[in-house]
Amino acid sequence: MRSARSDGTRIRLVIVDDHDLLREGIRSRLADEDFVDIVGEGSNGRQAVELCRSLEPDMVLLDISMPEMNGLEAAKKIKQSRPETKILFLSIYDNEEYVQEALRIGANGFVLKDVSKDEMINAIRSVAQGATYLGPQAAASLAGRTVDKLVPANDYGLTDREKQVLAAVSKGMTNRQIAEQLHISVRTVESHRLSIREKTGGGNAVALSKIANRLGL
């Protein structure tokens, strides 16, 4: 399995949510993934700040609505004391105000709690690689021009070549036509399409076309 970090090391991850079952569910989803180590857990925003200071994780999965200190306030303090720690919000709320505030604070991603295992892993990998990741629902909650303004890096961690392939797919081009246009082999196009589906959670050509449109491709 590919590591989410270029140096091959595992991502040190902290999970903070006031629901025990949610944290247990995330642990279960990530149990078989060899690119991540869950190094700590918390149940409120104050613990999130303390855990990030003491454990120095690479990333924190953070809920918004929590006791003592909410996730947005915790994220501000985390970014002040340890800006290198990446923040991925997991929330039941996808309204525009929450998403905008999370991004303004400096969060690196925002997805809903009911995401599939594949999308959660996608989000963690993308954020670890330096991308800003918005789940489909979070992205849809923002007006198109607002998304373009706030999160130009919301590309699911796609490479430049993958973006070219995705744009061609959205135009209805076949793999052979894409290969000819980009001067690469059909096998390479197929490999890029597989990688695109893994990163975006997109399935058929229609779904990929919608994603390309959302990304302005």
CSV table of C-alpha atoms in Angstrom, one decimal:
chain,number,residue,atom,x,y,z
A,1,MET,CA,0.0,0.0,0.0
A,2,ARG,CA,1.3,3.5,-0.8
A,3,SER,CA,2.4,5.7,2.0
A,4,ALA,CA,0.6,9.0,2.3
A,5,ARG,CA,3.9,10.7,3.0
A,6,SER,CA,6.7,11.1,0.6
A,7,ASP,CA,9.4,10.0,3.1
A,8,GLY,CA,7.6,6.7,3.7
A,9,THR,CA,6.8,7.3,7.4
A,10,ARG,CA,3.4,6.8,8.9
A,11,ILE,CA,1.0,9.6,9.7
A,12,ARG,CA,0.7,10.3,13.4
A,13,LEU,CA,-3.0,10.9,13.9
A,14,VAL,CA,-5.1,12.2,16.8
A,15,ILE,CA,-8.9,11.7,16.9
A,16,VAL,CA,-11.1,14.1,18.8
A,17,ASP,CA,-14.8,13.7,19.1
A,18,ASP,CA,-17.2,13.6,22.0
A,19,HIS,CA,-18.9,10.5,20.8
A,20,ASP,CA,-17.2,7.3,21.8
A,21,LEU,CA,-18.9,5.2,19.1
A,22,LEU,CA,-17.6,7.7,16.4
A,23,ARG,CA,-14.0,7.4,17.6
A,24,GLU,CA,-14.3,3.6,17.8
A,25,GLY,CA,-15.7,3.6,14.2
A,26,ILE,CA,-12.8,5.6,12.9
A,27,ARG,CA,-10.3,3.4,14.7
A,28,SER,CA,-12.0,0.4,13.1
A,29,ARG,CA,-11.9,1.9,9.6
A,30,LEU,CA,-8.2,2.7,9.9
A,31,ALA,CA,-7.2,-0.5,11.7
A,32,ASP,CA,-5.9,-2.3,8.5
A,33,GLU,CA,-4.3,0.8,7.0
A,34,ASP,CA,-0.5,0.7,7.3
A,35,PHE,CA,0.1,4.4,6.6
A,36,VAL,CA,-1.3,5.8,9.8
A,37,ASP,CA,-0.8,5.5,13.6
A,38,ILE,CA,-3.5,6.7,15.9
A,39,VAL,CA,-1.4,8.1,18.7
A,40,GLY,CA,-4.1,9.8,20.8
A,41,GLU,CA,-7.8,10.4,21.4
A,42,GLY,CA,-9.9,13.1,23.0
A,43,SER,CA,-13.5,14.0,23.7
A,44,ASN,CA,-13.5,17.8,23.7
A,45,GLY,CA,-11.7,20.8,22.2
A,46,ARG,CA,-9.5,21.5,25.2
A,47,GLN,CA,-8.2,17.9,25.1
A,48,ALA,CA,-7.5,18.4,21.4
A,49,VAL,CA,-5.3,21.4,22.1
A,50,GLU,CA,-3.4,19.6,24.9
A,51,LEU,CA,-3.0,16.4,22.8
A,52,CYS,CA,-1.5,18.3,19.9
A,53,ARG,CA,0.9,20.1,22.2
A,54,SER,CA,2.1,17.0,24.0
A,55,LEU,CA,2.0,14.4,21.2
A,56,GLU,CA,2.9,16.6,18.2
A,57,PRO,CA,0.8,14.7,15.7
A,58,ASP,CA,1.0,15.1,12.0
A,59,MET,CA,-2.8,15.4,11.8
A,60,VAL,CA,-5.9,15.7,14.0
A,61,LEU,CA,-9.4,14.5,13.0
A,62,LEU,CA,-11.6,17.1,14.7
A,63,ASP,CA,-15.3,17.4,15.4
A,64,ILE,CA,-16.9,20.8,15.5
A,65,SER,CA,-19.6,20.5,18.2
A,66,MET,CA,-18.0,19.4,21.4
A,67,PRO,CA,-18.2,20.4,25.1
A,68,GLU,CA,-15.8,22.7,27.0
A,69,MET,CA,-14.3,24.1,23.7
A,70,ASN,CA,-15.8,23.6,20.2
A,71,GLY,CA,-13.7,22.3,17.4
A,72,LEU,CA,-13.4,25.7,15.6
A,73,GLU,CA,-11.9,27.3,18.8
A,74,ALA,CA,-9.6,24.3,19.3
A,75,ALA,CA,-8.4,24.6,15.7
A,76,LYS,CA,-7.5,28.2,16.2
A,77,LYS,CA,-5.4,27.4,19.2
A,78,ILE,CA,-3.8,24.3,17.5
A,79,LYS,CA,-2.8,26.4,14.5
A,80,GLN,CA,-1.3,29.1,16.8
A,81,SER,CA,0.8,26.7,18.9
A,82,ARG,CA,1.5,24.0,16.3
A,83,PRO,CA,0.8,25.3,12.7
A,84,GLU,CA,2.4,22.2,11.1
A,85,THR,CA,-0.3,19.9,12.5
A,86,LYS,CA,-2.9,19.4,9.8
A,87,ILE,CA,-6.5,19.7,10.7
A,88,LEU,CA,-9.2,17.6,9.0
A,89,PHE,CA,-12.7,18.4,10.3
A,90,LEU,CA,-15.3,15.5,10.6
A,91,SER,CA,-18.7,17.0,11.1
A,92,ILE,CA,-22.4,16.3,10.8
A,93,TYR,CA,-22.8,19.9,9.6
A,94,ASP,CA,-22.1,21.0,6.0
A,95,ASN,CA,-23.5,24.5,6.0
A,96,GLU,CA,-21.5,27.3,4.3
A,97,GLU,CA,-20.7,29.2,7.5
A,98,TYR,CA,-19.0,26.2,9.2
A,99,VAL,CA,-17.0,25.3,6.1
A,100,GLN,CA,-15.9,28.9,5.5
A,101,GLU,CA,-14.9,29.4,9.1
A,102,ALA,CA,-12.9,26.2,9.1
A,103,LEU,CA,-11.0,27.2,6.0
A,104,ARG,CA,-10.4,30.7,7.3
A,105,ILE,CA,-8.9,29.3,10.5
A,106,GLY,CA,-6.5,27.3,8.4
A,107,ALA,CA,-8.1,23.8,8.4
A,108,ASN,CA,-6.8,21.5,5.7
A,109,GLY,CA,-10.0,19.6,5.0
A,110,PHE,CA,-13.7,19.2,5.8
A,111,VAL,CA,-15.8,16.0,5.4
A,112,LEU,CA,-19.0,14.8,6.8
A,113,LYS,CA,-19.0,12.0,9.4
A,114,ASP,CA,-21.0,9.6,7.3
A,115,VAL,CA,-18.4,9.4,4.5
A,116,SER,CA,-17.4,6.0,3.2
A,117,LYS,CA,-14.2,4.4,4.4
A,118,ASP,CA,-12.6,5.1,1.0
A,119,GLU,CA,-13.4,8.8,1.1
A,120,MET,CA,-12.1,9.1,4.7
A,121,ILE,CA,-8.8,7.5,3.7
A,122,ASN,CA,-8.8,9.6,0.5
A,123,ALA,CA,-9.2,12.8,2.7
A,124,ILE,CA,-6.5,11.8,5.1
A,125,ARG,CA,-4.0,10.9,2.3
A,126,SER,CA,-4.8,14.1,0.4
A,127,VAL,CA,-4.4,16.4,3.4
A,128,ALA,CA,-1.2,14.6,4.4
A,129,GLN,CA,0.2,15.3,0.9
A,130,GLY,CA,-0.5,19.0,1.3
A,131,ALA,CA,-3.9,19.3,-0.5
A,132,THR,CA,-7.0,21.0,0.8
A,133,TYR,CA,-9.7,18.4,0.8
A,134,LEU,CA,-13.4,19.1,0.8
A,135,GLY,CA,-15.9,16.3,0.7
A,136,PRO,CA,-18.6,16.6,-2.0
A,137,GLN,CA,-21.3,17.8,0.4
A,138,ALA,CA,-19.0,20.4,1.9
A,139,ALA,CA,-17.9,21.7,-1.5
A,140,ALA,CA,-21.5,21.8,-2.7
A,141,SER,CA,-22.5,23.9,0.3
A,142,LEU,CA,-20.3,26.8,-1.0
A,143,ALA,CA,-21.1,28.9,-4.0
A,144,GLY,CA,-18.9,28.0,-7.0
A,145,ARG,CA,-17.0,31.3,-6.9
A,146,THR,CA,-16.5,31.0,-3.2
A,147,VAL,CA,-14.9,27.6,-3.5
A,148,ASP,CA,-12.6,28.9,-6.2
A,149,LYS,CA,-11.6,31.8,-4.0
A,150,LEU,CA,-11.1,29.9,-0.7
A,151,VAL,CA,-9.8,26.5,-1.8
A,152,PRO,CA,-7.9,26.6,-5.1
A,153,ALA,CA,-6.0,23.6,-3.9
A,154,ASN,CA,-9.2,21.5,-3.5
A,155,ASP,CA,-8.0,19.0,-6.1
A,156,TYR,CA,-8.2,15.8,-4.1
A,157,GLY,CA,-4.4,15.5,-4.4
A,158,LEU,CA,-4.6,15.0,-8.2
A,159,THR,CA,-1.4,15.4,-10.1
A,160,ASP,CA,-1.3,17.8,-13.1
A,161,ARG,CA,-1.5,14.8,-15.5
A,162,GLU,CA,-4.4,13.3,-13.6
A,163,LYS,CA,-6.2,16.7,-14.0
A,164,GLN,CA,-5.6,16.6,-17.7
A,165,VAL,CA,-7.0,13.0,-17.9
A,166,LEU,CA,-10.0,14.0,-15.8
A,167,ALA,CA,-10.7,17.0,-18.0
A,168,ALA,CA,-10.6,14.8,-21.1
A,169,VAL,CA,-12.9,12.3,-19.5
A,170,SER,CA,-15.4,15.0,-18.8
A,171,LYS,CA,-15.5,15.8,-22.5
A,172,GLY,CA,-16.5,12.3,-23.3
A,173,MET,CA,-13.2,11.2,-24.8
A,174,THR,CA,-12.2,7.5,-24.9
A,175,ASN,CA,-9.0,6.2,-23.4
A,176,ARG,CA,-7.5,5.9,-26.8
A,177,GLN,CA,-8.4,9.5,-27.7
A,178,ILE,CA,-7.0,10.7,-24.4
A,179,ALA,CA,-3.8,8.7,-25.0
A,180,GLU,CA,-3.3,10.3,-28.4
A,181,GLN,CA,-4.0,13.8,-27.2
A,182,LEU,CA,-1.6,13.5,-24.3
A,183,HIS,CA,1.0,11.4,-26.1
A,184,ILE,CA,0.9,8.6,-23.6
A,185,SER,CA,-0.1,4.9,-23.8
A,186,VAL,CA,-3.7,3.6,-23.3
A,187,ARG,CA,-2.4,1.6,-20.3
A,188,THR,CA,-1.1,4.8,-18.7
A,189,VAL,CA,-4.4,6.5,-19.2
A,190,GLU,CA,-6.2,3.5,-17.5
A,191,SER,CA,-3.7,3.8,-14.6
A,192,HIS,CA,-4.4,7.5,-14.3
A,193,ARG,CA,-8.2,6.9,-14.3
A,194,LEU,CA,-7.9,4.3,-11.6
A,195,SER,CA,-5.9,6.7,-9.5
A,196,ILE,CA,-8.4,9.5,-10.1
A,197,ARG,CA,-11.3,7.2,-9.0
A,198,GLU,CA,-9.3,6.2,-5.8
A,199,LYS,CA,-8.6,9.8,-4.9
A,200,THR,CA,-12.0,11.4,-5.6
A,201,GLY,CA,-14.3,8.5,-4.9
A,202,GLY,CA,-15.7,8.9,-8.3
A,203,GLY,CA,-17.0,5.9,-10.2
A,204,ASN,CA,-18.2,6.0,-13.8
A,205,ALA,CA,-17.6,8.7,-16.4
A,206,VAL,CA,-20.7,10.7,-15.4
A,207,ALA,CA,-19.5,10.9,-11.8
A,208,LEU,CA,-16.0,11.9,-12.9
A,209,SER,CA,-17.5,14.5,-15.2
A,210,LYS,CA,-19.3,16.1,-12.2
A,211,ILE,CA,-16.1,16.1,-10.2
A,212,ALA,CA,-14.2,17.7,-13.1
A,213,ASN,CA,-16.9,20.4,-13.3
A,214,ARG,CA,-16.7,21.0,-9.6
A,215,LEU,CA,-13.0,21.5,-9.8
A,216,GLY,CA,-13.3,23.9,-12.8
A,217,LEU,CA,-11.6,21.5,-15.2
